[in-house]
Amino acid sequence: MRNAIVFLGALFLISFAAASEKPTEAEIEHGKYLVTQVGICQDCHTPRNEKGEFIKQQWLAGAPILFKPTVAMPAWADKSPRIAGLPGWDRDGAIKFFMTGETPDGFPPRPPMPEFRFNRRDAEAVVAYLLSLGPAK
């Protein structure tokens, strides 16, 4: 009986911790603001149609970089990756990336991606918004 009570108590604590990690709607909206109005991530990470308008169905799905440096840069990225749903990233690694400007293996992003230095609250909000967009279809 004692083991059952300990097990149920542990299960309750685990489920409470998991529920508390679920982002609030306000956190997701704050992340959306940071992504679309501060970082302006859609400029590089969303493809455009022939009129130069964003293709809404492919929001933050990765796109060719439409500009080039005037001086050769060996690490320049020609295409931006999909960031909707953060494929290939775990939550903690993505938060660290937005706080430190470094990938989980310690490297900076390839140009033209800036090395963001968000505080923890803002980095968590950005990650919450990007994860809310769901996995690739």
PDB file of C-alpha atoms in Angstrom:
ATOM      1  CA  MET A   1       0.000   0.000   0.000  1.00  0.00           C
ATOM      2  CA  ARG A   2       2.834   2.360   0.930  1.00  0.00           C
ATOM      3  CA  ASN A   3       4.482   1.775  -2.487  1.00  0.00           C
ATOM      4  CA  ALA A   4       1.213   2.616  -4.239  1.00  0.00           C
ATOM      5  CA  ILE A   5       0.946   5.910  -2.340  1.00  0.00           C
ATOM      6  CA  VAL A   6       4.564   6.797  -3.153  1.00  0.00           C
ATOM      7  CA  PHE A   7       3.962   5.891  -6.814  1.00  0.00           C
ATOM      8  CA  LEU A   8       0.784   8.012  -7.018  1.00  0.00           C
ATOM      9  CA  GLY A   9       2.552  10.913  -5.311  1.00  0.00           C
ATOM     10  CA  ALA A  10       5.441  10.728  -7.771  1.00  0.00           C
ATOM     11  CA  LEU A  11       3.017  10.501 -10.692  1.00  0.00           C
ATOM     12  CA  PHE A  12       1.202  13.602  -9.429  1.00  0.00           C
ATOM     13  CA  LEU A  13       4.452  15.572  -9.124  1.00  0.00           C
ATOM     14  CA  ILE A  14       5.590  14.531 -12.601  1.00  0.00           C
ATOM     15  CA  SER A  15       2.257  15.463 -14.173  1.00  0.00           C
ATOM     16  CA  PHE A  16       2.237  18.788 -12.285  1.00  0.00           C
ATOM     17  CA  ALA A  17       5.753  19.593 -13.518  1.00  0.00           C
ATOM     18  CA  ALA A  18       4.830  18.674 -17.092  1.00  0.00           C
ATOM     19  CA  ALA A  19       1.679  20.799 -16.955  1.00  0.00           C
ATOM     20  CA  SER A  20       3.601  23.780 -15.585  1.00  0.00           C
ATOM     21  CA  GLU A  21       5.991  23.618 -18.576  1.00  0.00           C
ATOM     22  CA  LYS A  22       3.101  24.051 -21.013  1.00  0.00           C
ATOM     23  CA  PRO A  23       3.317  27.622 -22.295  1.00  0.00           C
ATOM     24  CA  THR A  24       0.473  30.019 -21.704  1.00  0.00           C
ATOM     25  CA  GLU A  25      -1.322  31.795 -24.541  1.00  0.00           C
ATOM     26  CA  ALA A  26       0.279  35.053 -23.328  1.00  0.00           C
ATOM     27  CA  GLU A  27       3.761  33.506 -23.559  1.00  0.00           C
ATOM     28  CA  ILE A  28       3.059  32.254 -27.098  1.00  0.00           C
ATOM     29  CA  GLU A  29       1.761  35.700 -28.129  1.00  0.00           C
ATOM     30  CA  HIS A  30       4.858  37.345 -26.640  1.00  0.00           C
ATOM     31  CA  GLY A  31       7.013  34.906 -28.620  1.00  0.00           C
ATOM     32  CA  LYS A  32       5.062  35.679 -31.789  1.00  0.00           C
ATOM     33  CA  TYR A  33       5.710  39.389 -31.220  1.00  0.00           C
ATOM     34  CA  LEU A  34       9.440  38.767 -30.746  1.00  0.00           C
ATOM     35  CA  VAL A  35       9.655  36.531 -33.839  1.00  0.00           C
ATOM     36  CA  THR A  36       7.597  38.721 -36.187  1.00  0.00           C
ATOM     37  CA  GLN A  37       8.267  42.259 -34.925  1.00  0.00           C
ATOM     38  CA  VAL A  38      11.696  42.172 -33.243  1.00  0.00           C
ATOM     39  CA  GLY A  39      13.641  39.385 -34.953  1.00  0.00           C
ATOM     40  CA  ILE A  40      11.620  39.737 -38.178  1.00  0.00           C
ATOM     41  CA  CYS A  41      12.406  36.051 -38.753  1.00  0.00           C
ATOM     42  CA  GLN A  42       9.867  35.711 -41.547  1.00  0.00           C
ATOM     43  CA  ASP A  43      12.023  37.819 -43.879  1.00  0.00           C
ATOM     44  CA  CYS A  44      14.508  34.965 -44.243  1.00  0.00           C
ATOM     45  CA  HIS A  45      12.565  31.916 -43.052  1.00  0.00           C
ATOM     46  CA  THR A  46       9.318  32.273 -45.090  1.00  0.00           C
ATOM     47  CA  PRO A  47       9.195  31.754 -48.860  1.00  0.00           C
ATOM     48  CA  ARG A  48       7.641  34.420 -51.079  1.00  0.00           C
ATOM     49  CA  ASN A  49       5.475  34.260 -54.166  1.00  0.00           C
ATOM     50  CA  GLU A  50       6.238  35.928 -57.516  1.00  0.00           C
ATOM     51  CA  LYS A  51       4.876  39.240 -56.150  1.00  0.00           C
ATOM     52  CA  GLY A  52       7.268  39.141 -53.196  1.00  0.00           C
ATOM     53  CA  GLU A  53       4.467  38.392 -50.710  1.00  0.00           C
ATOM     54  CA  PHE A  54       4.930  35.824 -47.971  1.00  0.00           C
ATOM     55  CA  ILE A  55       3.372  32.443 -48.707  1.00  0.00           C
ATOM     56  CA  LYS A  56       1.280  32.142 -45.545  1.00  0.00           C
ATOM     57  CA  GLN A  57       0.814  28.368 -45.929  1.00  0.00           C
ATOM     58  CA  GLN A  58       4.606  28.021 -45.651  1.00  0.00           C
ATOM     59  CA  TRP A  59       5.071  30.378 -42.692  1.00  0.00           C
ATOM     60  CA  LEU A  60       8.599  29.994 -41.284  1.00  0.00           C
ATOM     61  CA  ALA A  61       9.102  26.825 -43.369  1.00  0.00           C
ATOM     62  CA  GLY A  62      12.546  27.832 -44.658  1.00  0.00           C
ATOM     63  CA  ALA A  63      13.362  29.689 -47.847  1.00  0.00           C
ATOM     64  CA  PRO A  64      16.196  30.728 -50.150  1.00  0.00           C
ATOM     65  CA  ILE A  65      18.110  33.750 -48.851  1.00  0.00           C
ATOM     66  CA  LEU A  66      17.245  36.507 -51.329  1.00  0.00           C
ATOM     67  CA  PHE A  67      20.323  38.655 -50.715  1.00  0.00           C
ATOM     68  CA  LYS A  68      24.066  38.063 -50.844  1.00  0.00           C
ATOM     69  CA  PRO A  69      27.014  39.726 -49.120  1.00  0.00           C
ATOM     70  CA  THR A  70      29.037  42.241 -51.135  1.00  0.00           C
ATOM     71  CA  VAL A  71      32.248  40.555 -49.945  1.00  0.00           C
ATOM     72  CA  ALA A  72      32.703  36.789 -50.127  1.00  0.00           C
ATOM     73  CA  MET A  73      31.807  35.029 -46.866  1.00  0.00           C
ATOM     74  CA  PRO A  74      32.661  31.317 -46.791  1.00  0.00           C
ATOM     75  CA  ALA A  75      30.012  30.362 -44.205  1.00  0.00           C
ATOM     76  CA  TRP A  76      27.154  32.323 -45.837  1.00  0.00           C
ATOM     77  CA  ALA A  77      23.894  30.342 -45.887  1.00  0.00           C
ATOM     78  CA  ASP A  78      22.062  30.280 -49.221  1.00  0.00           C
ATOM     79  CA  LYS A  79      18.895  28.895 -47.641  1.00  0.00           C
ATOM     80  CA  SER A  80      17.299  29.364 -44.257  1.00  0.00           C
ATOM     81  CA  PRO A  81      16.030  26.291 -42.407  1.00  0.00           C
ATOM     82  CA  ARG A  82      12.493  25.583 -41.294  1.00  0.00           C
ATOM     83  CA  ILE A  83      11.946  27.013 -37.819  1.00  0.00           C
ATOM     84  CA  ALA A  84       8.184  26.382 -37.496  1.00  0.00           C
ATOM     85  CA  GLY A  85       7.981  23.528 -35.005  1.00  0.00           C
ATOM     86  CA  LEU A  86      11.775  23.672 -34.432  1.00  0.00           C
ATOM     87  CA  PRO A  87      12.573  20.366 -36.179  1.00  0.00           C
ATOM     88  CA  GLY A  88      15.826  18.859 -34.941  1.00  0.00           C
ATOM     89  CA  TRP A  89      15.891  21.002 -31.787  1.00  0.00           C
ATOM     90  CA  ASP A  90      14.954  20.106 -28.251  1.00  0.00           C
ATOM     91  CA  ARG A  91      13.350  22.820 -26.127  1.00  0.00           C
ATOM     92  CA  ASP A  92      16.354  23.422 -23.848  1.00  0.00           C
ATOM     93  CA  GLY A  93      18.833  23.548 -26.744  1.00  0.00           C
ATOM     94  CA  ALA A  94      16.660  26.068 -28.589  1.00  0.00           C
ATOM     95  CA  ILE A  95      16.313  28.250 -25.483  1.00  0.00           C
ATOM     96  CA  LYS A  96      20.096  28.175 -25.021  1.00  0.00           C
ATOM     97  CA  PHE A  97      20.541  29.125 -28.692  1.00  0.00           C
ATOM     98  CA  PHE A  98      18.329  32.212 -28.347  1.00  0.00           C
ATOM     99  CA  MET A  99      20.045  33.209 -25.093  1.00  0.00           C
ATOM    100  CA  THR A 100      23.685  32.676 -26.091  1.00  0.00           C
ATOM    101  CA  GLY A 101      23.722  32.827 -29.881  1.00  0.00           C
ATOM    102  CA  GLU A 102      25.352  29.384 -29.993  1.00  0.00           C
ATOM    103  CA  THR A 103      24.100  26.057 -31.291  1.00  0.00           C
ATOM    104  CA  PRO A 104      24.105  23.123 -28.842  1.00  0.00           C
ATOM    105  CA  ASP A 105      27.531  22.103 -30.178  1.00  0.00           C
ATOM    106  CA  GLY A 106      28.954  25.562 -29.392  1.00  0.00           C
ATOM    107  CA  PHE A 107      28.994  27.144 -32.853  1.00  0.00           C
ATOM    108  CA  PRO A 108      27.435  30.447 -33.888  1.00  0.00           C
ATOM    109  CA  PRO A 109      24.742  30.350 -36.568  1.00  0.00           C
ATOM    110  CA  ARG A 110      25.801  30.810 -40.178  1.00  0.00           C
ATOM    111  CA  PRO A 111      25.446  34.340 -41.532  1.00  0.00           C
ATOM    112  CA  PRO A 112      23.177  36.141 -42.158  1.00  0.00           C
ATOM    113  CA  MET A 113      21.521  34.717 -39.010  1.00  0.00           C
ATOM    114  CA  PRO A 114      22.227  37.073 -36.102  1.00  0.00           C
ATOM    115  CA  GLU A 115      23.471  35.763 -32.765  1.00  0.00           C
ATOM    116  CA  PHE A 116      20.500  36.696 -30.597  1.00  0.00           C
ATOM    117  CA  ARG A 117      20.992  37.303 -26.869  1.00  0.00           C
ATOM    118  CA  PHE A 118      17.469  37.133 -25.453  1.00  0.00           C
ATOM    119  CA  ASN A 119      16.908  36.886 -21.724  1.00  0.00           C
ATOM    120  CA  ARG A 120      15.472  33.567 -20.489  1.00  0.00           C
ATOM    121  CA  ARG A 121      11.832  34.770 -20.464  1.00  0.00           C
ATOM    122  CA  ASP A 122      12.034  36.034 -24.043  1.00  0.00           C
ATOM    123  CA  ALA A 123      13.941  32.977 -25.290  1.00  0.00           C
ATOM    124  CA  GLU A 124      11.322  30.691 -23.724  1.00  0.00           C
ATOM    125  CA  ALA A 125       8.566  32.738 -25.375  1.00  0.00           C
ATOM    126  CA  VAL A 126      10.221  32.533 -28.808  1.00  0.00           C
ATOM    127  CA  VAL A 127      10.603  28.770 -28.450  1.00  0.00           C
ATOM    128  CA  ALA A 128       6.991  28.427 -27.220  1.00  0.00           C
ATOM    129  CA  TYR A 129       5.720  30.297 -30.290  1.00  0.00           C
ATOM    130  CA  LEU A 130       7.855  28.340 -32.757  1.00  0.00           C
ATOM    131  CA  LEU A 131       6.844  25.026 -31.178  1.00  0.00           C
ATOM    132  CA  SER A 132       3.185  26.089 -31.276  1.00  0.00           C
ATOM    133  CA  LEU A 133       3.410  26.179 -35.071  1.00  0.00           C
ATOM    134  CA  GLY A 134       3.691  22.394 -35.037  1.00  0.00           C
ATOM    135  CA  PRO A 135       5.860  19.942 -36.945  1.00  0.00           C
ATOM    136  CA  ALA A 136       6.432  19.990 -40.683  1.00  0.00           C
ATOM    137  CA  LYS A 137       3.475  18.856 -42.756  1.00  0.00           C
TER     138      LYS A 137
END
